[in-house]
Short mmCIF file of C-alpha atoms in Angstrom, two decimals:
data_model
loop_
_atom_site.label_atom_id
_atom_site.label_comp_id
_atom_site.label_asym_id
_atom_site.label_seq_id
_atom_site.Cartn_x
_atom_site.Cartn_y
_atom_site.Cartn_z
CA MET A 1194 77.42 39.23 45.82
CA GLY A 1195 73.96 39.56 44.38
CA ASP A 1196 72.67 36.18 45.71
CA SER A 1197 69.19 35.75 47.00
CA ASN A 1198 70.01 36.69 50.53
CA TYR A 1199 72.16 39.68 49.88
CA SER A 1200 69.42 42.08 50.67
CA GLN A 1201 69.90 41.19 54.39
CA GLN A 1202 73.35 42.73 54.33
CA LEU A 1203 72.06 46.14 53.16
CA LEU A 1204 69.74 46.70 56.26
CA ASP A 1205 71.23 48.66 59.03
CA HIS A 1206 68.08 48.57 61.25
CA GLN A 1207 66.71 45.60 63.33
CA GLU A 1208 64.82 43.73 60.66
CA THR A 1209 66.80 40.96 58.93
CA LEU A 1210 65.72 38.70 56.04
CA PRO A 1211 65.90 34.98 56.93
CA THR A 1212 68.35 32.71 54.90
CA THR A 1213 68.26 29.23 53.55
CA LYS A 1214 70.75 26.78 52.27
CA ALA A 1215 68.91 26.85 48.96
CA ALA A 1216 69.32 30.65 48.64
CA SER A 1217 73.01 30.70 49.38
CA ALA A 1218 73.59 27.81 47.00
CA SER A 1219 73.13 30.07 43.98
CA GLN A 1220 76.52 31.55 44.93
CA ASN A 1221 78.15 28.56 43.45
CA HIS A 1222 76.56 28.69 39.93
CA LYS A 1223 77.03 30.94 37.02
CA LYS A 1224 74.97 34.12 37.05
CA LEU A 1225 72.78 35.62 34.40
CA SER A 1226 74.69 38.36 32.32
CA ILE A 1227 73.22 41.42 30.90
CA ILE A 1228 72.43 40.42 27.27
CA PRO A 1229 70.34 37.28 28.22
CA PHE A 1230 68.70 39.45 30.94
CA ILE A 1231 67.69 42.16 28.46
CA PHE A 1232 65.84 39.61 26.37
CA LEU A 1233 64.16 37.96 29.34
CA ILE A 1234 62.72 41.41 30.34
CA TYR A 1235 61.79 42.01 26.73
CA PHE A 1236 59.71 38.77 26.79
CA GLU A 1237 58.28 39.22 30.21
CA VAL A 1238 57.08 42.64 29.21
CA SER A 1239 55.88 42.42 25.58
CA GLY A 1240 55.84 38.60 25.01
CA GLY A 1241 57.73 39.39 22.02
CA ALA A 1242 55.47 42.29 20.89
CA TYR A 1243 52.77 39.90 19.29
CA GLY A 1244 49.26 40.36 20.50
CA ALA A 1245 48.97 44.18 19.85
CA GLU A 1246 46.43 43.75 16.90
CA ALA A 1247 43.36 44.03 19.23
CA ALA A 1248 44.18 47.58 20.15
CA VAL A 1249 43.69 48.64 16.39
CA GLY A 1250 40.43 46.68 16.37
CA ALA A 1251 39.22 48.27 19.53
CA ALA A 1252 40.16 52.03 18.96
CA GLY A 1253 41.64 52.50 15.46
CA PRO A 1254 45.24 53.18 14.14
CA LEU A 1255 45.40 56.69 15.59
CA CYS A 1256 44.62 55.75 19.19
CA SER A 1257 46.75 52.69 19.02
CA ILE A 1258 49.90 54.31 17.79
CA LEU A 1259 49.44 57.06 20.25
CA GLY A 1260 48.68 54.64 22.92
CA PHE A 1261 52.01 52.62 22.43
CA LEU A 1262 53.78 56.00 22.21
CA ILE A 1263 52.31 57.62 25.26
CA PHE A 1264 51.57 54.78 27.56
CA PRO A 1265 55.24 53.96 28.22
CA PHE A 1266 55.79 57.35 29.78
CA LEU A 1267 52.59 57.17 31.93
CA TRP A 1268 53.14 53.61 33.12
CA SER A 1269 56.19 51.66 31.93
CA ILE A 1270 58.79 54.37 32.91
CA PRO A 1271 57.68 54.83 36.51
CA GLU A 1272 57.35 51.23 36.99
CA ALA A 1273 60.84 50.56 35.39
CA LEU A 1274 62.42 53.30 37.63
CA ILE A 1275 60.88 51.79 40.71
CA THR A 1276 62.17 48.25 39.71
CA ALA A 1277 65.57 49.55 39.07
CA GLU A 1278 65.87 51.28 42.46
CA LEU A 1279 64.44 48.73 44.56
CA ALA A 1280 65.93 45.65 42.80
CA THR A 1281 69.43 47.21 43.20
CA THR A 1282 68.77 48.03 46.81
CA PHE A 1283 67.36 44.60 47.67
CA PRO A 1284 68.87 42.36 45.18
CA GLY A 1285 67.44 39.12 46.31
CA ASN A 1286 65.04 36.50 44.76
CA GLY A 1287 61.41 37.46 45.28
CA GLY A 1288 61.59 41.16 44.36
CA TYR A 1289 58.48 43.07 45.12
CA VAL A 1290 57.79 40.42 47.92
CA ILE A 1291 60.91 41.65 49.70
CA TRP A 1292 59.91 45.39 49.16
CA ALA A 1293 56.37 44.87 50.58
CA HIS A 1294 57.69 42.69 53.40
CA GLN A 1295 60.34 45.31 54.49
CA ALA A 1296 57.82 48.18 54.06
CA PHE A 1297 54.81 46.91 55.68
CA GLY A 1298 55.58 43.48 57.21
CA PRO A 1299 55.22 39.79 56.33
CA PHE A 1300 51.36 39.87 55.59
CA TRP A 1301 51.79 42.34 52.93
CA GLY A 1302 54.67 40.55 51.43
CA LEU A 1303 52.48 37.53 51.21
CA LEU A 1304 49.58 39.48 49.85
CA ILE A 1305 51.50 41.08 46.94
CA GLY A 1306 53.25 37.72 46.24
CA SER A 1307 49.86 36.06 45.97
CA TRP A 1308 48.43 38.55 43.57
CA LYS A 1309 51.71 38.66 41.45
CA PHE A 1310 51.93 34.76 41.37
CA VAL A 1311 48.39 34.29 40.35
CA SER A 1312 48.45 36.86 37.71
CA GLY A 1313 51.86 35.36 36.48
CA VAL A 1314 50.57 31.89 35.91
CA ILE A 1315 47.50 33.10 34.16
CA ASN A 1316 49.80 35.21 31.96
CA LEU A 1317 51.45 31.74 31.21
CA ALA A 1318 48.28 30.31 30.15
CA SER A 1319 47.53 33.29 27.83
CA CYS A 1320 50.93 32.69 26.26
CA SER A 1321 50.05 29.22 25.34
CA VAL A 1322 46.57 30.29 24.07
CA LEU A 1323 48.15 33.11 21.90
CA CYS A 1324 50.58 30.63 20.48
CA ILE A 1325 47.83 28.40 19.32
CA GLU A 1326 46.08 31.33 17.87
CA TYR A 1327 48.87 31.63 15.39
CA ILE A 1328 49.35 27.80 14.81
CA LYS A 1329 45.79 27.28 13.92
CA LEU A 1330 46.20 29.56 10.91
CA VAL A 1331 48.46 26.82 9.47
CA LEU A 1332 46.88 23.90 11.12
CA PRO A 1333 42.99 24.43 11.53
CA LEU A 1334 43.00 21.23 13.56
CA PHE A 1335 43.75 23.22 16.72
CA SER A 1336 41.06 25.83 16.19
CA CYS A 1337 38.68 24.33 18.77
CA GLY A 1338 37.74 21.41 20.81
CA ALA A 1339 39.80 18.63 22.59
CA SER A 1340 42.65 19.11 20.01
CA ARG A 1341 43.08 22.75 20.94
CA TYR A 1342 43.32 22.06 24.65
CA PHE A 1343 45.66 19.17 24.00
CA ALA A 1344 47.92 21.39 22.08
CA VAL A 1345 47.82 24.02 24.78
CA VAL A 1346 48.64 21.56 27.53
CA SER A 1347 51.36 19.80 25.54
CA LEU A 1348 53.19 23.08 24.67
CA ALA A 1349 53.05 24.11 28.38
CA LEU A 1350 54.56 20.86 29.69
CA VAL A 1351 57.41 20.81 27.03
CA LEU A 1352 58.32 24.40 27.78
CA SER A 1353 58.36 23.86 31.53
CA PHE A 1354 60.79 21.14 31.16
CA LEU A 1355 63.06 23.48 29.11
CA ASN A 1356 62.80 25.91 32.01
CA TYR A 1357 63.89 23.18 34.44
CA THR A 1358 67.25 22.82 32.50
CA GLY A 1359 68.55 26.01 33.99
CA LEU A 1360 68.46 29.76 33.98
CA ILE A 1361 71.49 30.23 31.76
CA VAL A 1362 69.99 27.94 29.13
CA VAL A 1363 66.65 29.85 29.30
CA GLY A 1364 68.61 33.10 29.05
CA TYR A 1365 70.56 32.41 25.85
CA THR A 1366 67.52 30.67 24.44
CA ALA A 1367 65.68 34.03 24.90
CA ILE A 1368 68.42 35.82 22.83
CA LEU A 1369 67.94 33.42 19.88
CA LEU A 1370 64.11 33.36 20.20
CA GLY A 1371 64.06 37.32 20.34
CA ILE A 1372 66.24 37.66 17.23
CA PHE A 1373 64.23 35.16 15.20
CA SER A 1374 60.90 36.42 16.36
CA LEU A 1375 61.77 40.14 15.31
CA LEU A 1376 63.20 39.22 11.89
CA PRO A 1377 59.84 38.76 10.08
CA PHE A 1378 58.57 42.15 11.41
CA ILE A 1379 61.76 43.83 10.24
CA LEU A 1380 60.97 42.28 6.75
CA LEU A 1381 57.47 43.37 7.02
CA ALA A 1382 58.39 46.88 7.79
CA LEU A 1383 60.80 47.18 5.10
CA ILE A 1384 58.52 45.63 2.36
CA SER A 1385 55.81 47.85 3.40
CA ILE A 1386 57.54 51.17 2.89
CA PRO A 1387 56.51 51.74 -0.78
CA ASN A 1388 52.82 51.18 0.21
CA ILE A 1389 52.72 53.29 3.24
CA ASP A 1390 50.19 56.09 3.17
CA PRO A 1391 50.69 58.32 6.45
CA SER A 1392 47.06 59.65 6.25
CA ARG A 1393 46.02 56.12 7.30
CA TRP A 1394 47.82 56.71 10.59
CA ILE A 1395 45.42 59.32 11.58
CA SER A 1396 42.31 57.28 11.14
CA LEU A 1397 39.93 56.83 13.77
CA ASN A 1398 37.28 54.15 14.01
CA GLU A 1399 35.38 53.09 10.86
CA ASP A 1400 31.85 54.22 10.53
CA ARG A 1401 29.45 52.16 12.71
CA VAL A 1402 32.34 50.71 14.64
CA LYS A 1403 32.12 51.66 18.44
CA THR A 1404 35.24 52.22 20.40
CA ASP A 1405 35.81 49.45 22.91
CA TRP A 1406 37.93 51.31 25.46
CA SER A 1407 38.08 48.29 27.94
CA LEU A 1408 39.62 46.09 25.26
CA PHE A 1409 41.95 48.90 24.23
CA PHE A 1410 43.27 49.69 27.64
CA ASN A 1411 43.51 46.00 28.52
CA THR A 1412 45.60 45.44 25.36
CA LEU A 1413 47.94 48.39 26.20
CA PHE A 1414 48.26 47.32 29.84
CA TRP A 1415 49.05 43.60 28.94
CA ASN A 1416 51.49 44.56 26.34
CA LEU A 1417 53.50 47.05 28.22
CA ASN A 1418 53.37 45.70 31.68
CA PHE A 1419 55.40 43.50 34.06
CA TRP A 1420 58.60 45.39 34.33
CA ASP A 1421 58.98 44.56 37.86
CA ASN A 1422 58.88 40.80 37.09
CA ALA A 1423 62.44 40.87 36.51
CA SER A 1424 63.09 41.70 40.10
CA SER A 1425 61.93 38.29 41.26
CA LEU A 1426 65.27 36.65 39.98
CA ALA A 1427 67.50 39.44 41.10
CA GLY A 1428 69.58 36.88 43.09
CA GLU A 1429 70.48 35.11 39.80
CA VAL A 1430 71.80 38.22 38.04
CA ASP A 1431 75.40 38.93 37.75
CA ARG A 1432 76.23 42.39 39.51
CA PRO A 1433 72.60 43.39 39.76
CA GLN A 1434 73.37 46.97 40.94
CA LYS A 1435 74.89 47.75 37.71
CA THR A 1436 72.99 45.35 35.51
CA PHE A 1437 69.38 46.21 36.26
CA PRO A 1438 69.23 49.88 35.22
CA LYS A 1439 71.07 49.01 31.91
CA ALA A 1440 68.98 46.07 31.20
CA LEU A 1441 65.83 47.68 32.04
CA PHE A 1442 66.52 50.72 29.71
CA SER A 1443 67.79 48.52 26.78
CA ALA A 1444 64.64 46.29 27.09
CA GLY A 1445 62.31 49.34 27.23
CA LEU A 1446 63.82 50.74 24.07
CA LEU A 1447 63.70 47.46 22.19
CA THR A 1448 59.95 46.92 23.35
CA CYS A 1449 58.61 50.39 22.40
CA LEU A 1450 60.40 50.33 18.94
CA ALA A 1451 59.17 46.79 18.26
CA TYR A 1452 55.61 47.89 18.76
CA LEU A 1453 55.67 51.13 16.94
CA VAL A 1454 57.51 50.03 13.85
CA ARG A 1455 55.12 47.13 13.08
CA LEU A 1456 52.02 49.25 13.92
CA LEU A 1457 53.23 52.00 11.69
CA ALA A 1458 53.97 49.63 8.81
CA ALA A 1459 50.85 47.49 9.04
CA THR A 1460 48.33 50.19 9.50
CA GLY A 1461 50.02 52.51 7.03
CA ALA A 1462 50.27 50.02 4.27
CA MET A 1463 46.68 48.78 4.26
CA PRO A 1464 43.23 50.26 4.20
CA LEU A 1465 41.46 50.02 7.46
CA LYS A 1466 39.20 46.94 7.94
CA GLN A 1467 38.69 47.18 11.67
CA GLU A 1468 36.88 44.04 12.20
CA ASN A 1469 39.87 42.03 10.97
CA TRP A 1470 42.14 43.32 13.62
CA VAL A 1471 42.06 40.55 16.01
CA ASN A 1472 44.90 38.43 17.62
CA GLY A 1473 46.77 36.74 14.85
CA TYR A 1474 45.94 39.32 12.25
CA PHE A 1475 49.58 40.32 11.73
CA ALA A 1476 50.00 37.10 9.95
CA ASP A 1477 47.18 38.06 7.34
CA VAL A 1478 48.93 41.49 6.95
CA ALA A 1479 52.13 39.73 5.95
CA GLN A 1480 50.40 37.68 3.59
CA ILE A 1481 48.63 40.61 1.93
CA ILE A 1482 51.77 42.77 1.87
CA ALA A 1483 54.47 40.35 0.93
CA GLY A 1484 52.97 36.98 0.23
CA LYS A 1485 52.40 33.61 1.96
CA TRP A 1486 56.17 33.12 2.55
CA LEU A 1487 56.08 36.02 4.99
CA MET A 1488 53.00 34.91 6.66
CA ILE A 1489 54.48 31.59 7.46
CA PHE A 1490 57.70 33.14 8.55
CA LEU A 1491 55.66 35.55 10.93
CA GLU A 1492 53.67 32.68 12.32
CA ILE A 1493 56.98 30.79 13.09
CA GLY A 1494 58.15 33.91 14.65
CA ALA A 1495 55.05 34.16 16.76
CA VAL A 1496 55.49 30.58 18.07
CA LEU A 1497 59.10 31.39 18.88
CA SER A 1498 57.91 34.54 20.62
CA SER A 1499 55.44 32.73 22.71
CA ILE A 1500 58.08 30.20 23.72
CA GLY A 1501 60.34 33.20 24.94
CA PHE A 1502 57.31 34.71 26.63
CA TYR A 1503 56.59 31.39 28.46
CA GLU A 1504 60.14 30.89 29.49
CA ALA A 1505 60.64 34.30 30.88
CA GLN A 1506 57.23 34.45 32.82
CA LEU A 1507 57.67 30.94 34.31
CA THR A 1508 61.14 31.79 35.44
CA SER A 1509 59.75 34.94 37.25
CA CYS A 1510 57.06 32.81 38.86
CA ALA A 1511 59.41 30.00 40.06
CA TYR A 1512 61.90 32.33 41.33
CA GLN A 1513 59.34 34.41 43.18
CA LEU A 1514 58.11 31.32 45.06
CA LEU A 1515 61.76 30.59 46.09
CA GLY A 1516 62.23 34.09 47.26
CA MET A 1517 59.01 33.93 49.22
CA ALA A 1518 60.27 30.62 50.89
CA ASP A 1519 63.61 32.43 51.74
CA LEU A 1520 61.45 35.14 53.58
CA GLY A 1521 59.70 32.49 55.39
CA VAL A 1522 56.24 33.22 53.95
CA LEU A 1523 56.08 29.87 51.97
CA PRO A 1524 57.21 26.39 53.24
CA GLN A 1525 60.98 25.83 52.81
CA CYS A 1526 60.32 23.16 50.16
CA PHE A 1527 59.71 25.84 47.62
CA SER A 1528 63.35 26.99 48.08
CA VAL A 1529 64.86 23.44 47.31
CA ARG A 1530 66.61 23.49 43.93
CA SER A 1531 67.33 20.74 41.48
CA LYS A 1532 70.72 19.12 42.16
CA TRP A 1533 71.44 18.81 38.40
CA PHE A 1534 70.33 22.28 37.21
CA ASN A 1535 69.99 24.35 40.26
CA THR A 1536 66.67 25.51 39.33
CA PRO A 1537 63.61 25.79 41.72
CA TRP A 1538 61.84 22.51 40.46
CA LEU A 1539 58.83 22.71 42.87
CA GLY A 1540 58.10 26.25 41.80
CA ILE A 1541 58.22 25.31 38.24
CA LEU A 1542 56.05 22.27 38.74
CA VAL A 1543 53.34 24.20 40.74
CA SER A 1544 53.36 27.07 38.20
CA THR A 1545 52.88 24.63 35.31
CA LEU A 1546 50.12 22.68 36.97
CA ILE A 1547 48.04 25.92 37.62
CA THR A 1548 48.81 27.22 34.02
CA VAL A 1549 47.42 23.87 32.58
CA ALA A 1550 44.38 24.21 34.95
CA VAL A 1551 43.42 27.78 33.63
CA SER A 1552 44.36 27.24 29.86
CA SER A 1553 40.64 26.53 29.04
CA MET A 1554 39.75 30.27 29.65
CA ASN A 1555 39.55 32.33 26.44
CA PHE A 1556 42.15 34.95 25.58
CA ALA A 1557 40.14 38.10 26.53
CA ASP A 1558 39.03 36.86 29.96
CA LEU A 1559 42.86 35.79 30.55
CA ILE A 1560 44.01 39.33 29.86
CA SER A 1561 41.28 40.87 32.11
CA SER A 1562 42.14 38.66 35.02
CA ILE A 1563 45.85 39.22 34.60
CA ASN A 1564 45.37 42.99 34.54
CA PHE A 1565 42.95 43.06 37.56
CA LEU A 1566 45.23 41.20 39.90
CA TYR A 1567 48.37 42.79 38.73
CA SER A 1568 46.85 46.30 39.16
CA LEU A 1569 45.94 45.48 42.92
CA ALA A 1570 49.60 44.48 43.25
CA MET A 1571 50.92 47.61 41.68
CA LEU A 1572 49.10 49.79 43.99
CA LEU A 1573 50.62 48.01 46.92
CA GLU A 1574 54.01 48.17 45.16
CA PHE A 1575 53.83 52.04 44.62
CA ALA A 1576 52.92 52.30 48.50
CA SER A 1577 55.97 49.98 49.35
CA PHE A 1578 58.36 52.21 47.30
CA LEU A 1579 57.18 55.41 48.92
CA ARG A 1580 57.19 53.89 52.31
CA LEU A 1581 60.74 52.51 52.05
CA ARG A 1582 61.86 56.09 50.88
CA ARG A 1583 60.44 57.42 53.96
CA LYS A 1584 61.29 54.63 56.37
CA LEU A 1585 64.80 54.19 55.22
CA PRO A 1586 65.92 57.52 53.71
CA MET A 1587 69.77 56.86 54.54
CA MET A 1588 69.97 53.41 53.14
CA GLU A 1589 72.40 53.14 50.12
CA ARG A 1590 70.82 52.84 46.84
CA PRO A 1591 73.06 51.82 43.90
CA PHE A 1592 70.35 53.35 41.62
CA ARG A 1593 68.12 56.08 42.91
CA VAL A 1594 65.34 57.70 41.19
CA PRO A 1595 66.48 61.50 41.18
CA LEU A 1596 63.28 62.88 42.92
CA GLU A 1597 62.43 63.41 46.62
CA LEU A 1598 59.42 62.07 48.20
CA PRO A 1599 56.87 64.80 46.82
CA GLY A 1600 58.13 64.22 43.28
CA LEU A 1601 58.09 60.43 43.70
CA THR A 1602 54.47 60.69 44.97
CA MET A 1603 53.46 62.43 41.87
CA MET A 1604 55.30 59.88 39.72
CA CYS A 1605 53.35 57.14 41.41
CA LEU A 1606 50.04 58.86 41.10
CA ILE A 1607 50.23 59.23 37.27
CA PRO A 1608 50.07 55.29 36.87
CA SER A 1609 47.66 55.10 39.77
CA GLY A 1610 45.44 57.44 37.91
CA PHE A 1611 45.66 55.28 34.80
CA LEU A 1612 44.54 52.31 36.92
CA GLY A 1613 41.51 54.45 37.97
CA LEU A 1614 40.84 55.20 34.22
CA TYR A 1615 41.21 51.54 33.45
CA TYR A 1616 38.71 50.56 35.92
CA VAL A 1617 36.25 53.18 34.75
CA ALA A 1618 36.63 52.05 31.17
CA GLY A 1619 36.34 48.32 32.05
#
């Protein structure tokens, strides 16, 4: 089972989810296995773990290291646990849209779907922008102006066509992209070992540098977010009841280690010059520590990482629209799949066009917009999770968070409290 309408068969009350021919058609095609799925989640969450430099520039090495160490427990683990429970209970395309739909009704499913989709396509634009931030270090031609916008748009169109060729192609491409994008950071960590001074890890801001808490929390949130995006393609995953918990755990471990290792290596091996820590600075760190060859290797890795990020995020957006069409909250044309590749071609096209339209925004504005919309959606997602536990307590849950309703409420209050802190800081 595990197709995009399987969630209907798990409901033993009067509500049922509508089906479409497009939804049931996915039964006849190969499903996504666990290893490609792990790397898709990894890219959806971290974007390949590039883009963390701004945290050091905003709050210094100590806060950055502690942030990437503690934040997963405050936000990422609760979000991943909720995703594991609900995605295995309702393993259909659309994910969180199905959850809100079943918890509160069609309007709330449409609302959370709208917030998540808009934040998702803006995230796609940020991916293209971040990629160009690295490319311009080698090709200054793309630093500004029409050439920069042309590069961003061209990259988006080419990568969208790759996504159109099929989810299995995207999944196995993600494995290769993940391995090759991590290699330069593994080399950076190994080469930097003789130069590491642990006292640099406990450095706070430089003198006369004011802590930018808004940028700091935005960076943490953006780099350790979107665990639930994987649920939007649950109908395409092989044996989702078993695959989801294992894939989320593995991707979480990979993500956290990737961030911490590179931050410890880069901040420990170099004296702190906080104004230099902006997006793209890891390439400069590589050149200082090992030479130009590693800088070029890292920039290539950054481009590959951005490709993986884009493919994973576009997949989530497109299959979310397909799931919303299956639920009846969007026109049925969004559930139509390509005859050649079985991909939701209209969802891919619409997502790409919106991505191109917002690509002219600067990187900081993109991150702020993503986080704001996603925060609203997460509050509704937490409420849906608690509501479903209370509304359907006897429903079979292949994976169940081992807490009762009071404990679950506390678990959801912690990340909700972080959202409050985030808004105060911002």
